[in-house]
Amino acid sequence: SAAVPPAPAPEEIERHTPQSAMPSRLALFALVVVAPSAAASVDCGGHFASTCSACPQGNGAPWCNGDCVWSGNPWGEEGGECIAKKVAETQAIWYAGLTALTAFLTLLFACVYHHIVVRKLKDRSDIEFNYQLRGLFACFSDKQTCLHTTFCLPVVAAKNYSTTEVVGFWPGCIITFILTNTPLYLVSVLVRTFWAVKVSQKMEFPRGMLSTFCINLWCMPCDIGQESIQVDEALGAEVECCCNLTLTNRVVAEAAGIKSRLCGANP
């Protein structure tokens, strides 16, 4: 039988391959490898997509990597989105800048407020607090308290804590600011609940822990505004924008407290 000729070595095949075949190989490589990545211009980390928002494909944060980063809820696709890292960095810079500016303005106002209002109210902290209860939305009927609570919530809350001797003005102001201006809102509600219950005990109208937590979870500014009105009335004080403090006669303020206790006034 005729002997089977040996297979040519790979070097021989490459050496005898016509040069005209090389362009077709390059075209095939470009078609299979380069073209898909060029069309999908975003690297998602393991796969490509046309934009970062198309990276997850219903899989949430684990499929958002590479040139992209997940923003929002890290445990699922709802409540979050896949965005470009450059966009995320820009958002972080803006957030940090605005938070720093807010902190500076709050600190500036807190210094003035503490000097003009809180220090004078502290001189009346020995007055017997009366228990004139106000509704949750009482601050809406008092535009001065409403404005202070809306724009300077940590300062107003700290005034309430300080004058009732629950916690010092500066610790209360700083902690409230940090917790309410970061993603730690639930922690801020827990801290606020604990301090609000302490304030109510000082003013002799104890509140339930659960109801106070629910109210502050739903509308913390409403509760702080209501509390501020009660504290100011108990001390015979009226605070107007900006930092204008009017104090009633100390004897009148004490008499109002006594009347409230004896008659059970509840306006």
Short mmCIF file of C-alpha atoms in Angstrom, two decimals:
data_model
loop_
_atom_site.label_atom_id
_atom_site.label_comp_id
_atom_site.label_asym_id
_atom_site.label_seq_id
_atom_site.Cartn_x
_atom_site.Cartn_y
_atom_site.Cartn_z
CA SER A 1 0.00 0.00 0.00
CA ALA A 2 1.13 3.55 -0.65
CA ALA A 3 2.72 5.32 2.32
CA VAL A 4 0.78 8.26 3.76
CA PRO A 5 2.86 11.41 3.51
CA PRO A 6 3.53 13.14 6.87
CA ALA A 7 1.48 16.23 7.79
CA PRO A 8 3.30 19.47 7.07
CA ALA A 9 4.66 21.39 10.06
CA PRO A 10 2.77 24.55 11.14
CA GLU A 11 5.77 26.65 10.11
CA GLU A 12 5.53 25.24 6.60
CA ILE A 13 1.80 25.98 6.41
CA GLU A 14 2.35 29.59 7.53
CA ARG A 15 5.28 30.00 5.11
CA HIS A 16 3.23 28.72 2.15
CA THR A 17 0.03 30.59 3.06
CA PRO A 18 -0.70 33.15 0.36
CA GLN A 19 -0.27 36.76 1.55
CA SER A 20 -3.68 37.54 0.11
CA ALA A 21 -5.26 35.43 2.90
CA MET A 22 -3.89 37.69 5.70
CA PRO A 23 -6.31 40.63 5.18
CA SER A 24 -9.28 38.30 5.39
CA ARG A 25 -8.00 36.98 8.75
CA LEU A 26 -7.64 40.49 10.11
CA ALA A 27 -11.13 41.34 8.91
CA LEU A 28 -12.52 38.27 10.66
CA PHE A 29 -10.72 39.22 13.89
CA ALA A 30 -12.09 42.73 13.70
CA LEU A 31 -15.58 41.42 13.03
CA VAL A 32 -15.59 38.91 15.90
CA VAL A 33 -13.59 40.76 18.59
CA VAL A 34 -13.21 44.46 17.89
CA ALA A 35 -16.62 45.28 16.41
CA PRO A 36 -18.75 44.20 19.42
CA SER A 37 -16.58 46.12 21.91
CA ALA A 38 -16.61 49.19 19.67
CA ALA A 39 -20.38 49.11 19.39
CA ALA A 40 -20.66 48.54 23.16
CA SER A 41 -18.44 51.41 24.21
CA VAL A 42 -18.83 50.98 28.01
CA ASP A 43 -16.92 48.36 29.99
CA CYS A 44 -19.29 46.99 32.61
CA GLY A 45 -16.63 44.73 34.15
CA GLY A 46 -16.86 41.34 32.45
CA HIS A 47 -19.17 42.45 29.64
CA PHE A 48 -19.88 45.50 27.51
CA ALA A 49 -22.93 47.70 26.96
CA SER A 50 -23.85 50.82 25.06
CA THR A 51 -24.25 52.86 28.26
CA CYS A 52 -23.79 52.32 32.00
CA SER A 53 -27.55 52.22 32.50
CA ALA A 54 -27.69 49.17 30.20
CA CYS A 55 -25.05 47.22 32.17
CA PRO A 56 -27.23 45.62 34.90
CA GLN A 57 -29.67 43.91 32.49
CA GLY A 58 -31.96 43.26 35.44
CA ASN A 59 -29.19 41.94 37.71
CA GLY A 60 -28.62 45.04 39.80
CA ALA A 61 -25.35 46.16 41.37
CA PRO A 62 -23.25 42.97 40.70
CA TRP A 63 -23.36 43.70 36.94
CA CYS A 64 -22.32 47.32 37.32
CA ASN A 65 -18.52 47.51 37.40
CA GLY A 66 -15.64 48.55 35.18
CA ASP A 67 -16.26 52.09 33.92
CA CYS A 68 -19.49 52.28 35.94
CA VAL A 69 -20.56 52.33 39.57
CA TRP A 70 -23.84 51.54 41.29
CA SER A 71 -25.65 54.44 42.93
CA GLY A 72 -28.46 53.92 45.42
CA ASN A 73 -29.83 50.64 46.74
CA PRO A 74 -26.93 48.12 46.70
CA TRP A 75 -29.17 45.05 47.16
CA GLY A 76 -31.32 45.27 44.09
CA GLU A 77 -32.14 47.15 40.93
CA GLU A 78 -35.09 49.09 42.34
CA GLY A 79 -34.06 52.27 44.11
CA GLY A 80 -30.65 52.36 42.42
CA GLU A 81 -29.00 52.99 39.08
CA CYS A 82 -25.80 52.24 37.24
CA ILE A 83 -23.95 55.44 36.35
CA ALA A 84 -20.54 56.37 34.97
CA LYS A 85 -17.77 56.75 37.54
CA LYS A 86 -17.09 60.30 36.37
CA VAL A 87 -20.72 61.22 37.00
CA ALA A 88 -20.57 59.63 40.46
CA GLU A 89 -17.38 61.54 41.29
CA THR A 90 -18.98 64.81 40.20
CA GLN A 91 -22.06 64.11 42.32
CA ALA A 92 -19.87 63.29 45.34
CA ILE A 93 -17.95 66.57 44.96
CA TRP A 94 -21.18 68.57 44.74
CA TYR A 95 -22.67 66.75 47.74
CA ALA A 96 -19.56 67.31 49.84
CA GLY A 97 -19.38 70.97 48.83
CA LEU A 98 -23.03 71.69 49.60
CA THR A 99 -22.82 69.83 52.91
CA ALA A 100 -19.73 71.83 53.89
CA LEU A 101 -21.44 75.10 52.96
CA THR A 102 -24.56 74.13 54.92
CA ALA A 103 -22.41 73.20 57.92
CA PHE A 104 -20.61 76.55 57.83
CA LEU A 105 -23.85 78.57 57.60
CA THR A 106 -25.47 76.48 60.35
CA LEU A 107 -22.44 76.95 62.59
CA LEU A 108 -22.47 80.70 61.98
CA PHE A 109 -26.16 80.97 62.82
CA ALA A 110 -25.79 78.65 65.81
CA CYS A 111 -23.10 80.90 67.31
CA VAL A 112 -25.34 83.96 67.02
CA TYR A 113 -28.44 82.08 68.21
CA HIS A 114 -26.61 80.64 71.20
CA HIS A 115 -25.26 84.03 72.23
CA ILE A 116 -28.53 85.97 71.86
CA VAL A 117 -31.20 83.38 72.66
CA VAL A 118 -29.98 80.22 74.37
CA ARG A 119 -27.79 81.87 76.99
CA LYS A 120 -30.68 84.06 78.15
CA LEU A 121 -33.12 81.17 78.19
CA LYS A 122 -30.71 79.12 80.27
CA ASP A 123 -31.05 81.77 82.98
CA ARG A 124 -34.71 80.78 83.20
CA SER A 125 -34.21 77.02 83.22
CA ASP A 126 -35.11 76.92 86.92
CA ILE A 127 -38.68 78.05 86.15
CA GLU A 128 -41.22 75.30 86.79
CA PHE A 129 -42.25 74.03 83.35
CA ASN A 130 -45.97 73.95 82.73
CA TYR A 131 -47.64 71.29 80.60
CA GLN A 132 -49.47 73.21 77.92
CA LEU A 133 -49.79 70.65 75.17
CA ARG A 134 -49.79 71.67 71.53
CA GLY A 135 -50.87 69.80 68.43
CA LEU A 136 -48.35 68.21 66.08
CA PHE A 137 -48.86 70.92 63.47
CA ALA A 138 -48.76 73.80 65.92
CA CYS A 139 -45.65 75.26 64.27
CA PHE A 140 -47.68 76.02 61.12
CA SER A 141 -49.68 78.56 63.12
CA ASP A 142 -46.47 80.20 64.33
CA LYS A 143 -44.56 81.41 61.27
CA GLN A 144 -41.47 82.40 63.29
CA THR A 145 -41.05 78.91 64.73
CA CYS A 146 -41.91 77.40 61.35
CA LEU A 147 -39.13 79.40 59.62
CA HIS A 148 -36.55 78.58 62.28
CA THR A 149 -37.43 74.88 62.23
CA THR A 150 -37.42 74.66 58.44
CA PHE A 151 -34.05 76.32 57.84
CA CYS A 152 -32.23 75.77 61.15
CA LEU A 153 -33.63 72.52 62.54
CA PRO A 154 -30.45 71.40 64.41
CA VAL A 155 -30.24 74.79 66.17
CA VAL A 156 -33.88 74.79 67.29
CA ALA A 157 -33.66 71.18 68.47
CA ALA A 158 -30.48 71.95 70.41
CA LYS A 159 -32.20 74.92 72.08
CA ASN A 160 -34.98 72.62 73.27
CA TYR A 161 -32.51 70.08 74.65
CA SER A 162 -30.34 72.70 76.31
CA THR A 163 -33.05 74.69 78.06
CA THR A 164 -34.61 71.52 79.47
CA GLU A 165 -31.14 70.28 80.49
CA VAL A 166 -31.41 67.06 78.50
CA VAL A 167 -28.15 67.60 76.61
CA GLY A 168 -25.84 70.55 76.01
CA PHE A 169 -26.53 72.96 73.17
CA TRP A 170 -23.40 72.24 71.10
CA PRO A 171 -23.47 68.41 71.39
CA GLY A 172 -27.19 68.46 70.53
CA CYS A 173 -26.68 70.79 67.57
CA ILE A 174 -23.68 68.97 66.10
CA ILE A 175 -25.12 65.47 66.49
CA THR A 176 -28.48 66.51 65.04
CA PHE A 177 -26.80 68.20 62.06
CA ILE A 178 -24.59 65.21 61.25
CA LEU A 179 -27.38 62.66 61.53
CA THR A 180 -29.95 64.65 59.53
CA ASN A 181 -27.55 65.57 56.71
CA THR A 182 -26.20 62.09 56.02
CA PRO A 183 -27.77 58.75 55.02
CA LEU A 184 -28.07 57.97 58.76
CA TYR A 185 -31.64 59.28 58.96
CA LEU A 186 -32.99 56.25 60.83
CA VAL A 187 -30.28 56.72 63.47
CA SER A 188 -31.25 60.38 63.75
CA VAL A 189 -34.87 59.34 64.39
CA LEU A 190 -33.77 56.97 67.17
CA VAL A 191 -31.60 59.63 68.83
CA ARG A 192 -34.31 62.26 68.42
CA THR A 193 -36.89 59.90 69.95
CA PHE A 194 -34.76 59.31 73.04
CA TRP A 195 -34.10 63.03 73.59
CA ALA A 196 -37.70 64.07 72.84
CA VAL A 197 -39.00 61.67 75.49
CA LYS A 198 -36.50 63.14 77.96
CA VAL A 199 -37.72 66.68 77.12
CA SER A 200 -41.35 65.65 77.64
CA GLN A 201 -40.48 64.15 81.03
CA LYS A 202 -38.78 67.39 82.04
CA MET A 203 -41.91 69.31 81.01
CA GLU A 204 -44.10 66.81 82.86
CA PHE A 205 -46.13 65.48 79.97
CA PRO A 206 -44.50 62.07 79.35
CA ARG A 207 -44.73 60.67 75.83
CA GLY A 208 -44.64 57.07 74.66
CA MET A 209 -41.41 55.90 73.03
CA LEU A 210 -43.14 54.15 70.11
CA SER A 211 -45.51 57.01 69.25
CA THR A 212 -42.64 59.52 69.45
CA PHE A 213 -40.54 57.36 67.13
CA CYS A 214 -43.35 57.09 64.57
CA ILE A 215 -44.04 60.84 64.64
CA ASN A 216 -40.38 61.72 64.10
CA LEU A 217 -39.98 59.10 61.40
CA TRP A 218 -42.86 60.69 59.53
CA CYS A 219 -42.26 64.40 60.29
CA MET A 220 -39.33 65.26 62.55
CA PRO A 221 -39.50 69.05 61.85
CA CYS A 222 -43.17 69.05 62.92
CA ASP A 223 -42.32 67.46 66.26
CA ILE A 224 -39.33 69.73 66.90
CA GLY A 225 -41.42 72.81 66.05
CA GLN A 226 -44.21 71.71 68.39
CA GLU A 227 -41.68 71.07 71.13
CA SER A 228 -40.04 74.47 70.59
CA ILE A 229 -43.35 76.30 71.01
CA GLN A 230 -44.03 74.48 74.27
CA VAL A 231 -40.54 75.17 75.65
CA ASP A 232 -40.72 78.86 74.71
CA GLU A 233 -44.16 79.28 76.25
CA ALA A 234 -43.08 77.55 79.43
CA LEU A 235 -40.13 79.95 79.77
CA GLY A 236 -42.16 83.02 78.82
CA ALA A 237 -40.12 83.57 75.67
CA GLU A 238 -40.87 84.50 72.08
CA VAL A 239 -38.20 84.07 69.42
CA GLU A 240 -38.58 85.86 66.08
CA CYS A 241 -36.42 85.89 62.97
CA CYS A 242 -33.64 86.43 63.20
CA CYS A 243 -32.66 85.80 66.81
CA ASN A 244 -34.96 88.47 68.21
CA LEU A 245 -35.81 87.34 71.73
CA THR A 246 -38.66 88.79 73.78
CA LEU A 247 -39.02 87.67 77.39
CA THR A 248 -42.11 88.21 79.50
CA ASN A 249 -41.67 89.22 83.10
CA ARG A 250 -40.29 86.32 85.11
CA VAL A 251 -43.09 86.60 87.69
CA VAL A 252 -45.68 86.49 84.90
CA ALA A 253 -44.04 83.42 83.36
CA GLU A 254 -43.98 81.62 86.71
CA ALA A 255 -47.59 82.60 87.41
CA ALA A 256 -48.64 81.19 84.02
CA GLY A 257 -46.97 77.92 84.92
CA ILE A 258 -48.73 77.77 88.27
CA LYS A 259 -52.08 78.56 86.66
CA SER A 260 -51.51 75.82 84.08
CA ARG A 261 -50.81 73.29 86.81
CA LEU A 262 -53.76 74.24 88.98
CA CYS A 263 -56.33 74.66 86.23
CA GLY A 264 -55.04 72.10 83.75
CA ALA A 265 -54.95 74.63 80.93
CA ASN A 266 -54.59 72.93 77.60
CA PRO A 267 -54.94 75.51 74.79
#
